[in-house]
Amino acid sequence: MTAVLLRASHVTRRFGAFTAVDDVSMQVQPGEVAGLLGANGAGKTTLIRMLLGLIAVTSGRVDLLGGPPDRERRRRLGYVPQGLGLYGDLTVRENLSFSARAYGAAEPALPPALTGYAGVLVRELPLGAQRQVAFLAALAHSPEVLVLDEPTSGVDALARAALWDTIRAQAERGTGVLVTTHYMQEAQQCDRLLLMSDGRLVAAGSEADIIGSTTAVAVRTADWAQAFAALNAAGAPVMLAGRAIRVANADPAELAGVLRAAGVEASLQPVPATIEERMLMLARGSGAR
């Protein structure tokens, strides 16, 4: 098996005056799940499409399974794009049969959860079932590398957990997996993280490596809307989850002063930072081109 399954070396992609991916280097090895994280528009999908040879690089080099991403090497790949790559006007069975023949593989058996959908048009399936079908199609030929672009987007928590079970099982059999997501909580499912912001790779490593010494401050107040507005106006890297306010890499005394000036009573407590908060700090540092 190839030592490095996917590799980008100083890859850049421009669309006219817009730089979608800016000097990115990364790799995926057998048996690992590499998570490509970032907000929508960070450049994740463009990078994937270059790695697979679907669009050309402006500069730099990509390698798939030890060489250029040509048709023969792509036959050893499993790919689930954001649009799932299924034919909506074909049934589940017809989609799986077509995909298996294209790869010279045996048609996969339907799991119990999909048995009742065999004759149903894909476009009529719930989104979670569509994603299961797309996974089956991508795995039928036992690929050496699996590339998943937002595979859990739009599905419920239970369906996301089931799909991640499938991803981990593939890694355990030696498949290298590159998965993109904007769900930061899914970072814990990955062996290694690659964080993109504004087209750049801004951090790489484990979740603990990336968070490093970054801390946060939890702000507790009944007047959460005014507190958020005051902190945001002061330029603090503030995040809001429901009514919970957190500020990354901030001095509690400075935040308390901002809130007092705004007439907001609040308690402030230092807490460990999350991957989302570290991502926010990295994005702030890389935003200017």
mmCIF file of C-alpha atoms in Angstrom:
data_model
loop_
_atom_site.group_PDB
_atom_site.id
_atom_site.type_symbol
_atom_site.label_atom_id
_atom_site.label_comp_id
_atom_site.label_asym_id
_atom_site.label_seq_id
_atom_site.Cartn_x
_atom_site.Cartn_y
_atom_site.Cartn_z
ATOM 1 C CA MET A 1 0.000 0.000 0.000
ATOM 2 C CA THR A 2 1.231 3.509 -0.799
ATOM 3 C CA ALA A 3 2.829 5.219 2.230
ATOM 4 C CA VAL A 4 1.003 8.503 1.549
ATOM 5 C CA LEU A 5 -2.423 8.180 -0.054
ATOM 6 C CA LEU A 6 -3.191 11.845 -0.669
ATOM 7 C CA ARG A 7 -0.703 14.679 -0.820
ATOM 8 C CA ALA A 8 -0.902 18.366 -1.634
ATOM 9 C CA SER A 9 2.371 20.266 -1.959
ATOM 10 C CA HIS A 10 2.102 24.081 -1.882
ATOM 11 C CA VAL A 11 -1.172 23.937 -3.780
ATOM 12 C CA THR A 12 -2.886 27.132 -4.895
ATOM 13 C CA ARG A 13 -6.079 27.551 -6.896
ATOM 14 C CA ARG A 14 -7.252 30.891 -8.252
ATOM 15 C CA PHE A 15 -10.492 31.738 -10.010
ATOM 16 C CA GLY A 16 -9.696 35.010 -11.727
ATOM 17 C CA ALA A 17 -8.677 37.469 -9.026
ATOM 18 C CA PHE A 18 -10.069 35.253 -6.244
ATOM 19 C CA THR A 19 -7.739 32.821 -4.462
ATOM 20 C CA ALA A 20 -9.820 29.887 -3.199
ATOM 21 C CA VAL A 21 -6.875 27.819 -1.913
ATOM 22 C CA ASP A 22 -3.618 29.521 -0.974
ATOM 23 C CA ASP A 23 -0.319 27.552 -0.726
ATOM 24 C CA VAL A 24 -1.700 24.504 1.123
ATOM 25 C CA SER A 25 0.429 21.448 1.927
ATOM 26 C CA MET A 26 -1.106 18.360 3.593
ATOM 27 C CA GLN A 27 -1.228 14.574 3.396
ATOM 28 C CA VAL A 28 -3.308 11.546 4.391
ATOM 29 C CA GLN A 29 -1.781 8.198 5.364
ATOM 30 C CA PRO A 30 -3.255 4.672 5.474
ATOM 31 C CA GLY A 31 -5.438 3.889 8.478
ATOM 32 C CA GLU A 32 -5.955 7.458 9.628
ATOM 33 C CA VAL A 33 -8.977 9.727 9.661
ATOM 34 C CA ALA A 34 -7.867 13.232 8.773
ATOM 35 C CA GLY A 35 -10.470 15.892 9.418
ATOM 36 C CA LEU A 36 -10.438 18.905 7.123
ATOM 37 C CA LEU A 37 -12.250 21.529 9.164
ATOM 38 C CA GLY A 38 -13.343 25.055 8.457
ATOM 39 C CA ALA A 39 -16.322 27.294 7.931
ATOM 40 C CA ASN A 40 -18.304 27.231 4.697
ATOM 41 C CA GLY A 41 -16.194 28.978 2.061
ATOM 42 C CA ALA A 42 -12.876 28.145 3.737
ATOM 43 C CA GLY A 43 -11.635 26.294 0.638
ATOM 44 C CA LYS A 44 -12.201 22.685 1.732
ATOM 45 C CA THR A 45 -14.154 21.499 -1.298
ATOM 46 C CA THR A 46 -11.841 23.229 -3.757
ATOM 47 C CA LEU A 47 -8.840 21.509 -2.158
ATOM 48 C CA ILE A 48 -10.568 18.129 -2.366
ATOM 49 C CA ARG A 49 -11.457 18.619 -6.013
ATOM 50 C CA MET A 50 -7.805 19.360 -6.785
ATOM 51 C CA LEU A 51 -6.631 16.309 -4.824
ATOM 52 C CA LEU A 52 -8.934 14.134 -6.924
ATOM 53 C CA GLY A 53 -7.956 15.733 -10.224
ATOM 54 C CA LEU A 54 -11.435 17.141 -10.814
ATOM 55 C CA ILE A 55 -10.044 20.656 -11.226
ATOM 56 C CA ALA A 56 -6.512 21.724 -12.093
ATOM 57 C CA VAL A 57 -4.160 23.390 -9.659
ATOM 58 C CA THR A 58 -3.016 26.921 -10.438
ATOM 59 C CA SER A 59 0.340 26.095 -8.857
ATOM 60 C CA GLY A 60 1.790 23.343 -6.702
ATOM 61 C CA ARG A 61 1.327 19.581 -6.993
ATOM 62 C CA VAL A 62 -1.184 16.959 -5.901
ATOM 63 C CA ASP A 63 -0.666 13.193 -5.671
ATOM 64 C CA LEU A 64 -3.266 10.465 -5.332
ATOM 65 C CA LEU A 65 -1.999 6.999 -4.408
ATOM 66 C CA GLY A 66 1.573 7.811 -5.384
ATOM 67 C CA GLY A 67 1.076 9.741 -8.602
ATOM 68 C CA PRO A 68 -1.092 12.170 -10.559
ATOM 69 C CA PRO A 69 -4.838 11.687 -9.955
ATOM 70 C CA ASP A 70 -5.590 9.898 -13.231
ATOM 71 C CA ARG A 71 -8.498 7.601 -14.050
ATOM 72 C CA GLU A 72 -6.771 4.396 -12.939
ATOM 73 C CA ARG A 73 -5.839 5.787 -9.547
ATOM 74 C CA ARG A 74 -9.330 7.185 -9.050
ATOM 75 C CA ARG A 75 -10.659 3.630 -9.459
ATOM 76 C CA ARG A 76 -8.969 2.859 -6.115
ATOM 77 C CA LEU A 77 -10.769 5.755 -4.465
ATOM 78 C CA GLY A 78 -14.118 6.055 -2.708
ATOM 79 C CA TYR A 79 -15.653 9.512 -2.925
ATOM 80 C CA VAL A 80 -18.839 10.957 -1.456
ATOM 81 C CA PRO A 81 -19.243 14.562 -2.651
ATOM 82 C CA GLN A 82 -21.515 17.119 -1.034
ATOM 83 C CA GLY A 83 -24.151 16.352 -3.668
ATOM 84 C CA LEU A 84 -23.752 12.599 -2.881
ATOM 85 C CA GLY A 85 -23.097 11.595 -6.516
ATOM 86 C CA LEU A 86 -26.321 9.594 -6.811
ATOM 87 C CA TYR A 87 -28.873 9.598 -9.624
ATOM 88 C CA GLY A 88 -32.193 10.821 -8.268
ATOM 89 C CA ASP A 89 -34.250 9.259 -11.071
ATOM 90 C CA LEU A 90 -32.812 5.769 -10.427
ATOM 91 C CA THR A 91 -33.808 3.460 -7.584
ATOM 92 C CA VAL A 92 -31.486 2.584 -4.729
ATOM 93 C CA ARG A 93 -30.773 -0.812 -6.280
ATOM 94 C CA GLU A 94 -30.132 0.719 -9.716
ATOM 95 C CA ASN A 95 -27.711 3.277 -8.261
ATOM 96 C CA LEU A 96 -25.729 0.611 -6.416
ATOM 97 C CA SER A 97 -25.689 -1.707 -9.411
ATOM 98 C CA PHE A 98 -24.461 1.048 -11.734
ATOM 99 C CA SER A 99 -21.722 2.121 -9.317
ATOM 100 C CA ALA A 100 -20.543 -1.442 -8.708
ATOM 101 C CA ARG A 101 -20.299 -2.167 -12.446
ATOM 102 C CA ALA A 102 -18.359 1.049 -13.007
ATOM 103 C CA TYR A 103 -15.731 -0.112 -10.497
ATOM 104 C CA GLY A 104 -15.833 -3.785 -11.488
ATOM 105 C CA ALA A 105 -17.085 -4.756 -8.036
ATOM 106 C CA ALA A 106 -19.875 -6.938 -6.713
ATOM 107 C CA GLU A 107 -23.104 -5.134 -5.955
ATOM 108 C CA PRO A 108 -23.246 -4.496 -2.195
ATOM 109 C CA ALA A 109 -25.957 -6.065 -0.066
ATOM 110 C CA LEU A 110 -28.427 -3.643 1.449
ATOM 111 C CA PRO A 111 -28.278 -3.305 5.234
ATOM 112 C CA PRO A 112 -31.547 -3.868 7.140
ATOM 113 C CA ALA A 113 -32.189 -0.121 7.399
ATOM 114 C CA LEU A 114 -32.287 0.198 3.595
ATOM 115 C CA THR A 115 -33.918 -3.088 2.575
ATOM 116 C CA GLY A 116 -37.337 -1.511 2.236
ATOM 117 C CA TYR A 117 -35.937 1.204 -0.045
ATOM 118 C CA ALA A 118 -34.442 -1.065 -2.734
ATOM 119 C CA GLY A 119 -37.025 -0.118 -5.365
ATOM 120 C CA VAL A 120 -37.496 3.500 -4.296
ATOM 121 C CA LEU A 121 -36.169 6.392 -6.383
ATOM 122 C CA VAL A 122 -33.249 8.023 -4.599
ATOM 123 C CA ARG A 123 -34.813 11.478 -4.843
ATOM 124 C CA GLU A 124 -37.731 10.206 -2.743
ATOM 125 C CA LEU A 125 -35.527 8.993 0.131
ATOM 126 C CA PRO A 126 -34.966 10.865 3.392
ATOM 127 C CA LEU A 127 -31.572 12.603 3.406
ATOM 128 C CA GLY A 128 -30.145 10.212 5.988
ATOM 129 C CA ALA A 129 -31.024 7.215 3.808
ATOM 130 C CA GLN A 130 -29.535 8.924 0.741
ATOM 131 C CA ARG A 131 -26.252 9.353 2.596
ATOM 132 C CA GLN A 132 -26.237 5.671 3.570
ATOM 133 C CA VAL A 133 -26.703 4.721 -0.081
ATOM 134 C CA ALA A 134 -23.874 7.052 -1.116
ATOM 135 C CA PHE A 135 -21.585 5.411 1.462
ATOM 136 C CA LEU A 136 -22.487 1.934 0.181
ATOM 137 C CA ALA A 137 -21.722 2.975 -3.390
ATOM 138 C CA ALA A 138 -18.383 4.512 -2.390
ATOM 139 C CA LEU A 139 -17.279 1.440 -0.401
ATOM 140 C CA ALA A 140 -18.421 -1.373 -2.687
ATOM 141 C CA HIS A 141 -15.000 -1.749 -4.365
ATOM 142 C CA SER A 142 -13.002 -1.658 -1.078
ATOM 143 C CA PRO A 143 -11.179 1.610 -1.811
ATOM 144 C CA GLU A 144 -7.710 2.348 -0.438
ATOM 145 C CA VAL A 145 -8.613 5.946 0.252
ATOM 146 C CA LEU A 146 -11.995 7.431 1.135
ATOM 147 C CA VAL A 147 -12.790 11.112 0.609
ATOM 148 C CA LEU A 148 -15.951 12.474 2.184
ATOM 149 C CA ASP A 149 -17.083 16.053 1.638
ATOM 150 C CA GLU A 150 -19.509 17.119 4.386
ATOM 151 C CA PRO A 151 -20.865 13.553 4.739
ATOM 152 C CA THR A 152 -23.030 14.293 7.781
ATOM 153 C CA SER A 153 -24.456 17.653 6.716
ATOM 154 C CA GLY A 154 -28.193 17.915 7.194
ATOM 155 C CA VAL A 155 -28.726 14.616 9.018
ATOM 156 C CA ASP A 156 -29.764 14.065 12.618
ATOM 157 C CA ALA A 157 -27.437 13.154 15.470
ATOM 158 C CA LEU A 158 -28.244 9.428 15.348
ATOM 159 C CA ALA A 159 -27.569 9.222 11.603
ATOM 160 C CA ARG A 160 -24.316 11.173 12.056
ATOM 161 C CA ALA A 161 -23.174 8.695 14.702
ATOM 162 C CA ALA A 162 -23.927 5.741 12.406
ATOM 163 C CA LEU A 163 -22.007 7.303 9.523
ATOM 164 C CA TRP A 164 -19.032 7.921 11.795
ATOM 165 C CA ASP A 165 -19.102 4.261 12.832
ATOM 166 C CA THR A 166 -18.702 3.431 9.150
ATOM 167 C CA ILE A 167 -15.838 5.902 8.759
ATOM 168 C CA ARG A 168 -13.945 4.477 11.748
ATOM 169 C CA ALA A 169 -14.467 0.917 10.521
ATOM 170 C CA GLN A 170 -12.878 1.815 7.183
ATOM 171 C CA ALA A 171 -9.849 3.350 8.901
ATOM 172 C CA GLU A 172 -9.429 0.244 11.056
ATOM 173 C CA ARG A 173 -9.099 -1.890 7.927
ATOM 174 C CA GLY A 174 -6.306 0.373 6.653
ATOM 175 C CA THR A 175 -8.193 2.817 4.472
ATOM 176 C CA GLY A 176 -7.023 6.420 4.673
ATOM 177 C CA VAL A 177 -9.935 8.800 5.178
ATOM 178 C CA LEU A 178 -10.136 12.516 4.461
ATOM 179 C CA VAL A 179 -13.380 14.001 5.738
ATOM 180 C CA THR A 180 -14.529 17.596 5.652
ATOM 181 C CA THR A 181 -17.018 19.030 8.080
ATOM 182 C CA HIS A 182 -18.087 22.324 9.585
ATOM 183 C CA TYR A 183 -19.321 20.516 12.700
ATOM 184 C CA MET A 184 -16.459 21.240 15.061
ATOM 185 C CA GLN A 185 -17.663 18.622 17.561
ATOM 186 C CA GLU A 186 -16.798 15.969 14.984
ATOM 187 C CA ALA A 187 -13.141 16.882 15.424
ATOM 188 C CA GLN A 188 -12.986 14.379 18.284
ATOM 189 C CA GLN A 189 -13.734 11.580 15.812
ATOM 190 C CA CYS A 190 -10.591 12.332 13.792
ATOM 191 C CA ASP A 191 -7.005 11.181 14.358
ATOM 192 C CA ARG A 192 -5.574 14.402 12.987
ATOM 193 C CA LEU A 193 -7.063 17.770 12.124
ATOM 194 C CA LEU A 194 -6.354 20.168 9.281
ATOM 195 C CA LEU A 195 -7.900 23.579 9.858
ATOM 196 C CA MET A 196 -8.588 25.859 6.912
ATOM 197 C CA SER A 197 -9.584 29.510 6.981
ATOM 198 C CA ASP A 198 -9.800 31.945 4.085
ATOM 199 C CA GLY A 199 -8.224 29.405 1.733
ATOM 200 C CA ARG A 200 -5.212 28.749 3.949
ATOM 201 C CA LEU A 201 -4.197 25.865 6.169
ATOM 202 C CA VAL A 202 -3.890 27.640 9.516
ATOM 203 C CA ALA A 203 -3.241 24.679 11.860
ATOM 204 C CA ALA A 204 -2.655 20.923 11.834
ATOM 205 C CA GLY A 205 -2.374 18.238 14.512
ATOM 206 C CA SER A 206 -4.526 16.705 17.235
ATOM 207 C CA GLU A 207 -7.317 18.663 18.874
ATOM 208 C CA ALA A 208 -5.133 19.207 21.956
ATOM 209 C CA ASP A 209 -2.201 20.315 19.783
ATOM 210 C CA ILE A 210 -4.318 22.885 17.984
ATOM 211 C CA ILE A 211 -6.034 24.290 21.074
ATOM 212 C CA GLY A 212 -2.680 24.507 22.824
ATOM 213 C CA SER A 213 -2.620 27.165 25.528
ATOM 214 C CA THR A 214 -5.693 29.022 24.242
ATOM 215 C CA THR A 215 -8.188 29.729 27.025
ATOM 216 C CA ALA A 216 -11.659 31.246 27.141
ATOM 217 C CA VAL A 217 -13.899 33.182 29.480
ATOM 218 C CA ALA A 218 -17.488 32.133 30.165
ATOM 219 C CA VAL A 219 -19.791 35.122 30.705
ATOM 220 C CA ARG A 220 -22.932 34.473 32.724
ATOM 221 C CA THR A 221 -25.593 37.157 32.747
ATOM 222 C CA ALA A 222 -29.348 37.550 32.522
ATOM 223 C CA ASP A 223 -28.865 40.322 29.951
ATOM 224 C CA TRP A 224 -27.070 38.112 27.443
ATOM 225 C CA ALA A 225 -28.125 40.084 24.344
ATOM 226 C CA GLN A 226 -26.731 43.382 25.639
ATOM 227 C CA ALA A 227 -23.604 41.641 26.929
ATOM 228 C CA PHE A 228 -22.950 40.066 23.552
ATOM 229 C CA ALA A 229 -23.511 43.375 21.751
ATOM 230 C CA ALA A 230 -21.156 45.242 24.093
ATOM 231 C CA LEU A 231 -18.365 42.679 23.852
ATOM 232 C CA ASN A 232 -18.727 42.377 20.097
ATOM 233 C CA ALA A 233 -18.629 46.164 19.687
ATOM 234 C CA ALA A 234 -15.409 46.202 21.735
ATOM 235 C CA GLY A 235 -13.802 43.805 19.248
ATOM 236 C CA ALA A 236 -13.706 40.788 21.574
ATOM 237 C CA PRO A 237 -13.713 37.334 19.872
ATOM 238 C CA VAL A 238 -17.111 36.513 21.341
ATOM 239 C CA MET A 239 -19.175 33.413 20.537
ATOM 240 C CA LEU A 240 -22.818 32.738 21.349
ATOM 241 C CA ALA A 241 -24.364 29.281 21.676
ATOM 242 C CA GLY A 242 -28.002 29.748 22.588
ATOM 243 C CA ARG A 243 -27.678 32.239 25.454
ATOM 244 C CA ALA A 244 -24.232 31.050 26.545
ATOM 245 C CA ILE A 245 -21.526 33.661 25.927
ATOM 246 C CA ARG A 246 -17.856 32.746 25.652
ATOM 247 C CA VAL A 247 -14.877 34.877 24.712
ATOM 248 C CA ALA A 248 -11.681 33.248 23.476
ATOM 249 C CA ASN A 249 -8.202 34.224 24.627
ATOM 250 C CA ALA A 250 -9.444 37.216 26.659
ATOM 251 C CA ASP A 251 -8.538 38.955 29.922
ATOM 252 C CA PRO A 252 -11.473 38.625 32.364
ATOM 253 C CA ALA A 253 -10.678 42.006 33.918
ATOM 254 C CA GLU A 254 -10.863 43.752 30.555
ATOM 255 C CA LEU A 255 -14.140 42.040 29.718
ATOM 256 C CA ALA A 256 -15.563 43.008 33.092
ATOM 257 C CA GLY A 257 -14.670 46.641 32.391
ATOM 258 C CA VAL A 258 -16.454 46.543 29.027
ATOM 259 C CA LEU A 259 -19.562 45.068 30.613
ATOM 260 C CA ARG A 260 -19.597 47.556 33.501
ATOM 261 C CA ALA A 261 -19.356 50.434 31.040
ATOM 262 C CA ALA A 262 -22.374 48.996 29.220
ATOM 263 C CA GLY A 263 -24.327 48.644 32.454
ATOM 264 C CA VAL A 264 -24.379 44.848 32.328
ATOM 265 C CA GLU A 265 -24.068 42.764 35.485
ATOM 266 C CA ALA A 266 -22.278 39.507 34.855
ATOM 267 C CA SER A 267 -20.022 36.866 36.369
ATOM 268 C CA LEU A 268 -16.920 35.802 34.444
ATOM 269 C CA GLN A 269 -15.058 32.506 34.763
ATOM 270 C CA PRO A 270 -11.932 31.267 32.926
ATOM 271 C CA VAL A 271 -12.612 27.929 31.174
ATOM 272 C CA PRO A 272 -10.748 25.621 28.766
ATOM 273 C CA ALA A 273 -11.056 26.699 25.130
ATOM 274 C CA THR A 274 -12.874 24.643 22.517
ATOM 275 C CA ILE A 275 -11.738 23.843 19.000
ATOM 276 C CA GLU A 276 -14.305 26.358 17.700
ATOM 277 C CA GLU A 277 -12.736 29.108 19.780
ATOM 278 C CA ARG A 278 -9.228 28.250 18.631
ATOM 279 C CA MET A 279 -10.538 28.235 15.065
ATOM 280 C CA LEU A 280 -11.953 31.714 15.590
ATOM 281 C CA MET A 281 -8.608 32.993 16.848
ATOM 282 C CA LEU A 282 -6.732 31.420 13.951
ATOM 283 C CA ALA A 283 -9.232 32.856 11.454
ATOM 284 C CA ARG A 284 -8.741 36.316 12.909
ATOM 285 C CA GLY A 285 -5.029 35.955 12.512
ATOM 286 C CA SER A 286 -5.208 34.783 8.889
ATOM 287 C CA GLY A 287 -7.974 36.975 7.558
ATOM 288 C CA ALA A 288 -5.865 39.570 5.770
ATOM 289 C CA ARG A 289 -4.456 38.639 2.395
#
